[in-house]
Amino acid sequence: MTPRKTTRLRQLIARPELAFLMEAHSGLSARIVEEAGFEGVWGSGLTISAAFGVRDNNELSWSQVVDHVAFMVEATSVPLLLDGDTGYGNFNNMRRLVRKLEQVGVAGVTIEDKLFPKTNSFLRSERQPLADMEEFCGKIKAGKDSQSDPDFVLVARVEALIAGWGLTEAIKRAEAYHAAGADAILIHSKESSPAEIFAFLDAWDNRAPVVLVPTKYWRTPTEEFRARRVGVVIWANHVLRASITAMQATAARLHQDAALLNVEPHVAPLHEVFRLQGDEELQAAEERYLPAARGGALSAVVLAAGAWSGGLEGLPRAIPVRPIKGQMVALRPPAESAIRRIVSLPGAYCVPRDDGRVLVGATVEDVGFDERSTVEGVNAMTSAVRRVLPAAAAASIDAVRVGLRPASPDGLPFIGPLPGLPAVILAAGHYRNGILLLPLTADLVARLLLDDDVDPALSVTDPGRLV
Ligand code: SPV
Ligand code: MG
């Protein structure tokens, strides 16, 4: 059985190896964080507030936060540590908070020793009054006494350095909070140098696991944290900040262009949105629980019958694709006259294979569905190669192959819906280039079917052009 999320968070914090928590602010971003490989999520007060368009000053009510993180918990299988600000009040509010967080599956909470309503630690240092230390210890005890899961994690965050009270006060408070029952100490700093954090770590000497948030001292190599046996590093806001950059660029571009052409290639495809929402699971459940839709689950048909596409019956009009025969011989030349590169000859080409054979192709014959190999065809291919490689006369003929290429009247492939039949997608008429255009064709058709994404290339290949 997988251990509970609380147990996993406790293990992450206590293990000797450094752990990382990545910020998320919504169900979607939490899922993305988990998919990136993070073992836990930081439910950041700053970024959750920002995602709602409000300030990190307890403008969201505590119950709005709990309701919101419930979605983040539901979207992930890794533990979530919530930034619980000051606990949203006194010891009594803290007790209710812990009980409610456990109910929605949050694995742990961090509370900071400031006053409600708090101000973000990086704003206005004169607005960072510290809580009374004894009162905060009571809040920690009340939180610990309220948890029903013994592994629920409570992290006490020391803001003494943020508020300018110095190292001695920071250590004194960390010690008191540890004694009151905190499972770990988060020591925060707004300095761009890690010096005061390192001084704290040296003095603290790992009396309890330490959590760091290196947002401001971001240049510090992670090795420095490992060397000082830090327990957890939180990347506290970078998913939100990355999304701000992407949203601003996309909105500006669209406002300027009033068209999607320069935007569509740079944004996640729609099917990625559906995947992240877990649509696949719903589709499987629909198959299990809903009566089968009439006509089955079929929503589209892709016609990719090569040279035979022209013979498909039951269509409003025949598809103008016809076969062009190609004969090819596989020769096994004597070892001394082996060729090592693809060679283009007048009227033919040679492709050396790893097994020593040389494929020589191919005739171009407009003779309908004739799949016979002929003396004339083999002669054309062997003569072409003998003109440049006389030694090929001694080669044995290993195999003769015949293929029928699907030719369209104008030489371009048909990729797209049939005129008047939007659910019938044609992918045919690629003539000699089917093997080369296969990946592109598959991509164009998949995007058309899954995303309704009509790539500009499809205007050239539109089957409607021949109506
Ligand atoms: C948060 O992510 O909300 C934090 C970290 O509390 S900080 O913004 O650095 O205070
Ligand atoms: Mg915060």
PDB file of N, CA and C in Angstrom, residues 301-313 315 318-324 369 371 403-408 413-416 418 424-431 434 438 441 445:
ATOM      1  N   VAL A 301     -13.729   8.927 -39.843  1.00  0.00           N
ATOM      2  CA  VAL A 301     -13.077   7.847 -40.586  1.00  0.00           C
ATOM      3  C   VAL A 301     -11.928   8.472 -41.367  1.00  0.00           C
ATOM      4  N   VAL A 302     -10.759   7.855 -41.267  1.00  0.00           N
ATOM      5  CA  VAL A 302      -9.627   8.337 -42.066  1.00  0.00           C
ATOM      6  C   VAL A 302      -9.441   7.360 -43.226  1.00  0.00           C
ATOM      7  N   LEU A 303      -9.566   7.886 -44.434  1.00  0.00           N
ATOM      8  CA  LEU A 303      -9.369   7.052 -45.619  1.00  0.00           C
ATOM      9  C   LEU A 303      -7.914   7.166 -46.043  1.00  0.00           C
ATOM     10  N   ALA A 304      -7.178   6.079 -45.887  1.00  0.00           N
ATOM     11  CA  ALA A 304      -5.763   6.099 -46.265  1.00  0.00           C
ATOM     12  C   ALA A 304      -5.485   4.794 -46.997  1.00  0.00           C
ATOM     13  N   ALA A 305      -6.170   4.604 -48.116  1.00  0.00           N
ATOM     14  CA  ALA A 305      -6.104   3.329 -48.816  1.00  0.00           C
ATOM     15  C   ALA A 305      -5.141   3.372 -49.993  1.00  0.00           C
ATOM     16  N   GLY A 306      -4.216   4.353 -49.976  1.00  0.00           N
ATOM     17  CA  GLY A 306      -3.185   4.398 -51.011  1.00  0.00           C
ATOM     18  C   GLY A 306      -3.785   4.429 -52.403  1.00  0.00           C
ATOM     19  N   ALA A 307      -3.184   3.652 -53.290  1.00  0.00           N
ATOM     20  CA  ALA A 307      -3.622   3.655 -54.690  1.00  0.00           C
ATOM     21  C   ALA A 307      -5.051   3.142 -54.841  1.00  0.00           C
ATOM     22  N   TRP A 308      -5.542   2.441 -53.820  1.00  0.00           N
ATOM     23  CA  TRP A 308      -6.884   1.872 -53.894  1.00  0.00           C
ATOM     24  C   TRP A 308      -7.960   2.868 -53.435  1.00  0.00           C
ATOM     25  N   SER A 309      -7.525   4.075 -52.989  1.00  0.00           N
ATOM     26  CA  SER A 309      -8.493   5.058 -52.496  1.00  0.00           C
ATOM     27  C   SER A 309      -9.522   5.400 -53.551  1.00  0.00           C
ATOM     28  N   GLY A 310      -9.086   5.372 -54.825  1.00  0.00           N
ATOM     29  CA  GLY A 310     -10.004   5.732 -55.915  1.00  0.00           C
ATOM     30  C   GLY A 310     -11.138   4.746 -56.077  1.00  0.00           C
ATOM     31  N   GLY A 311     -10.976   3.523 -55.554  1.00  0.00           N
ATOM     32  CA  GLY A 311     -12.002   2.502 -55.768  1.00  0.00           C
ATOM     33  C   GLY A 311     -12.992   2.391 -54.624  1.00  0.00           C
ATOM     34  N   LEU A 312     -12.893   3.243 -53.605  1.00  0.00           N
ATOM     35  CA  LEU A 312     -13.803   3.122 -52.458  1.00  0.00           C
ATOM     36  C   LEU A 312     -15.222   3.429 -52.884  1.00  0.00           C
ATOM     37  N   GLU A 313     -16.134   2.562 -52.459  1.00  0.00           N
ATOM     38  CA  GLU A 313     -17.524   2.747 -52.886  1.00  0.00           C
ATOM     39  C   GLU A 313     -18.309   3.492 -51.817  1.00  0.00           C
ATOM     40  N   LEU A 315     -19.133   6.658 -51.706  1.00  0.00           N
ATOM     41  CA  LEU A 315     -18.834   8.089 -51.516  1.00  0.00           C
ATOM     42  C   LEU A 315     -19.615   8.895 -52.545  1.00  0.00           C
ATOM     43  N   ALA A 318     -16.153   9.702 -56.708  1.00  0.00           N
ATOM     44  CA  ALA A 318     -14.938   8.885 -56.601  1.00  0.00           C
ATOM     45  C   ALA A 318     -13.745   9.795 -56.300  1.00  0.00           C
ATOM     46  N   ILE A 319     -12.818   9.257 -55.547  1.00  0.00           N
ATOM     47  CA  ILE A 319     -11.612  10.018 -55.231  1.00  0.00           C
ATOM     48  C   ILE A 319     -10.644   9.852 -56.411  1.00  0.00           C
ATOM     49  N   PRO A 320     -10.159  10.974 -56.968  1.00  0.00           N
ATOM     50  CA  PRO A 320      -9.342  10.870 -58.188  1.00  0.00           C
ATOM     51  C   PRO A 320      -7.898  10.468 -57.902  1.00  0.00           C
ATOM     52  N   VAL A 321      -7.722   9.261 -57.415  1.00  0.00           N
ATOM     53  CA  VAL A 321      -6.373   8.736 -57.169  1.00  0.00           C
ATOM     54  C   VAL A 321      -6.211   7.490 -58.042  1.00  0.00           C
ATOM     55  N   ARG A 322      -5.081   7.403 -58.750  1.00  0.00           N
ATOM     56  CA  ARG A 322      -4.889   6.220 -59.596  1.00  0.00           C
ATOM     57  C   ARG A 322      -3.510   5.624 -59.337  1.00  0.00           C
ATOM     58  N   PRO A 323      -3.348   4.318 -59.641  1.00  0.00           N
ATOM     59  CA  PRO A 323      -2.075   3.669 -59.340  1.00  0.00           C
ATOM     60  C   PRO A 323      -1.008   3.964 -60.397  1.00  0.00           C
ATOM     61  N   ILE A 324       0.206   4.177 -59.938  1.00  0.00           N
ATOM     62  CA  ILE A 324       1.363   4.258 -60.830  1.00  0.00           C
ATOM     63  C   ILE A 324       2.332   3.185 -60.359  1.00  0.00           C
ATOM     64  N   PHE A 369      -3.890  -1.418 -62.176  1.00  0.00           N
ATOM     65  CA  PHE A 369      -3.565  -2.287 -61.034  1.00  0.00           C
ATOM     66  C   PHE A 369      -2.839  -3.556 -61.471  1.00  0.00           C
ATOM     67  N   GLU A 371       0.206  -5.784 -60.923  1.00  0.00           N
ATOM     68  CA  GLU A 371       1.249  -5.945 -59.906  1.00  0.00           C
ATOM     69  C   GLU A 371       2.268  -7.025 -60.305  1.00  0.00           C
ATOM     70  N   GLY A 403       5.302  -2.107 -56.476  1.00  0.00           N
ATOM     71  CA  GLY A 403       4.430  -1.292 -55.629  1.00  0.00           C
ATOM     72  C   GLY A 403       3.555  -0.420 -56.493  1.00  0.00           C
ATOM     73  N   LEU A 404       2.413  -0.032 -55.944  1.00  0.00           N
ATOM     74  CA  LEU A 404       1.529   0.872 -56.687  1.00  0.00           C
ATOM     75  C   LEU A 404       1.469   2.191 -55.929  1.00  0.00           C
ATOM     76  N   ARG A 405       1.942   3.254 -56.594  1.00  0.00           N
ATOM     77  CA  ARG A 405       1.938   4.563 -55.930  1.00  0.00           C
ATOM     78  C   ARG A 405       0.588   5.237 -56.171  1.00  0.00           C
ATOM     79  N   PRO A 406       0.083   5.934 -55.166  1.00  0.00           N
ATOM     80  CA  PRO A 406      -1.197   6.624 -55.353  1.00  0.00           C
ATOM     81  C   PRO A 406      -0.975   8.019 -55.940  1.00  0.00           C
ATOM     82  N   ALA A 407      -1.355   8.221 -57.179  1.00  0.00           N
ATOM     83  CA  ALA A 407      -1.110   9.513 -57.835  1.00  0.00           C
ATOM     84  C   ALA A 407      -2.391  10.338 -57.869  1.00  0.00           C
ATOM     85  N   SER A 408      -2.226  11.638 -57.628  1.00  0.00           N
ATOM     86  CA  SER A 408      -3.379  12.546 -57.753  1.00  0.00           C
ATOM     87  C   SER A 408      -3.234  13.313 -59.060  1.00  0.00           C
ATOM     88  N   PRO A 413      -0.694  15.718 -52.576  1.00  0.00           N
ATOM     89  CA  PRO A 413      -1.528  14.775 -51.824  1.00  0.00           C
ATOM     90  C   PRO A 413      -2.874  15.382 -51.438  1.00  0.00           C
ATOM     91  N   PHE A 414      -3.798  14.495 -51.081  1.00  0.00           N
ATOM     92  CA  PHE A 414      -5.068  14.917 -50.496  1.00  0.00           C
ATOM     93  C   PHE A 414      -4.983  14.667 -48.989  1.00  0.00           C
ATOM     94  N   ILE A 415      -5.043  15.725 -48.199  1.00  0.00           N
ATOM     95  CA  ILE A 415      -5.120  15.554 -46.739  1.00  0.00           C
ATOM     96  C   ILE A 415      -6.176  16.520 -46.242  1.00  0.00           C
ATOM     97  N   GLY A 416      -7.265  15.972 -45.706  1.00  0.00           N
ATOM     98  CA  GLY A 416      -8.328  16.848 -45.207  1.00  0.00           C
ATOM     99  C   GLY A 416      -9.675  16.200 -45.401  1.00  0.00           C
ATOM    100  N   LEU A 418     -13.346  15.198 -46.758  1.00  0.00           N
ATOM    101  CA  LEU A 418     -13.947  15.122 -48.096  1.00  0.00           C
ATOM    102  C   LEU A 418     -15.014  16.193 -48.210  1.00  0.00           C
ATOM    103  N   VAL A 424     -15.225  12.490 -42.737  1.00  0.00           N
ATOM    104  CA  VAL A 424     -14.404  11.550 -43.509  1.00  0.00           C
ATOM    105  C   VAL A 424     -13.134  12.287 -43.948  1.00  0.00           C
ATOM    106  N   ILE A 425     -12.019  11.878 -43.367  1.00  0.00           N
ATOM    107  CA  ILE A 425     -10.755  12.566 -43.632  1.00  0.00           C
ATOM    108  C   ILE A 425      -9.962  11.721 -44.629  1.00  0.00           C
ATOM    109  N   LEU A 426      -9.559  12.368 -45.709  1.00  0.00           N
ATOM    110  CA  LEU A 426      -8.785  11.670 -46.717  1.00  0.00           C
ATOM    111  C   LEU A 426      -7.295  11.919 -46.487  1.00  0.00           C
ATOM    112  N   ALA A 427      -6.492  10.851 -46.563  1.00  0.00           N
ATOM    113  CA  ALA A 427      -5.030  10.990 -46.509  1.00  0.00           C
ATOM    114  C   ALA A 427      -4.502  10.056 -47.580  1.00  0.00           C
ATOM    115  N   ALA A 428      -4.386  10.575 -48.792  1.00  0.00           N
ATOM    116  CA  ALA A 428      -4.019   9.720 -49.925  1.00  0.00           C
ATOM    117  C   ALA A 428      -3.424  10.598 -51.023  1.00  0.00           C
ATOM    118  N   GLY A 429      -2.958   9.941 -52.086  1.00  0.00           N
ATOM    119  CA  GLY A 429      -2.465  10.683 -53.246  1.00  0.00           C
ATOM    120  C   GLY A 429      -1.056  11.228 -53.056  1.00  0.00           C
ATOM    121  N   HIS A 430      -0.260  10.592 -52.186  1.00  0.00           N
ATOM    122  CA  HIS A 430       1.082  11.108 -51.902  1.00  0.00           C
ATOM    123  C   HIS A 430       2.116  10.686 -52.957  1.00  0.00           C
ATOM    124  N   TYR A 431       1.695   9.928 -53.920  1.00  0.00           N
ATOM    125  CA  TYR A 431       2.546   9.478 -55.022  1.00  0.00           C
ATOM    126  C   TYR A 431       3.828   8.852 -54.484  1.00  0.00           C
ATOM    127  N   GLY A 434       4.951   9.159 -50.126  1.00  0.00           N
ATOM    128  CA  GLY A 434       4.197   8.719 -48.955  1.00  0.00           C
ATOM    129  C   GLY A 434       5.100   8.431 -47.765  1.00  0.00           C
ATOM    130  N   LEU A 438       4.734  10.694 -44.361  1.00  0.00           N
ATOM    131  CA  LEU A 438       3.897   9.974 -43.395  1.00  0.00           C
ATOM    132  C   LEU A 438       3.823  10.658 -42.021  1.00  0.00           C
ATOM    133  N   THR A 441       1.849  13.872 -42.285  1.00  0.00           N
ATOM    134  CA  THR A 441       0.437  13.603 -42.562  1.00  0.00           C
ATOM    135  C   THR A 441      -0.280  13.141 -41.299  1.00  0.00           C
ATOM    136  N   VAL A 445      -3.397  15.120 -39.553  1.00  0.00           N
ATOM    137  CA  VAL A 445      -4.695  14.463 -39.377  1.00  0.00           C
ATOM    138  C   VAL A 445      -5.051  14.383 -37.888  1.00  0.00           C
TER     139      VAL A 445
END
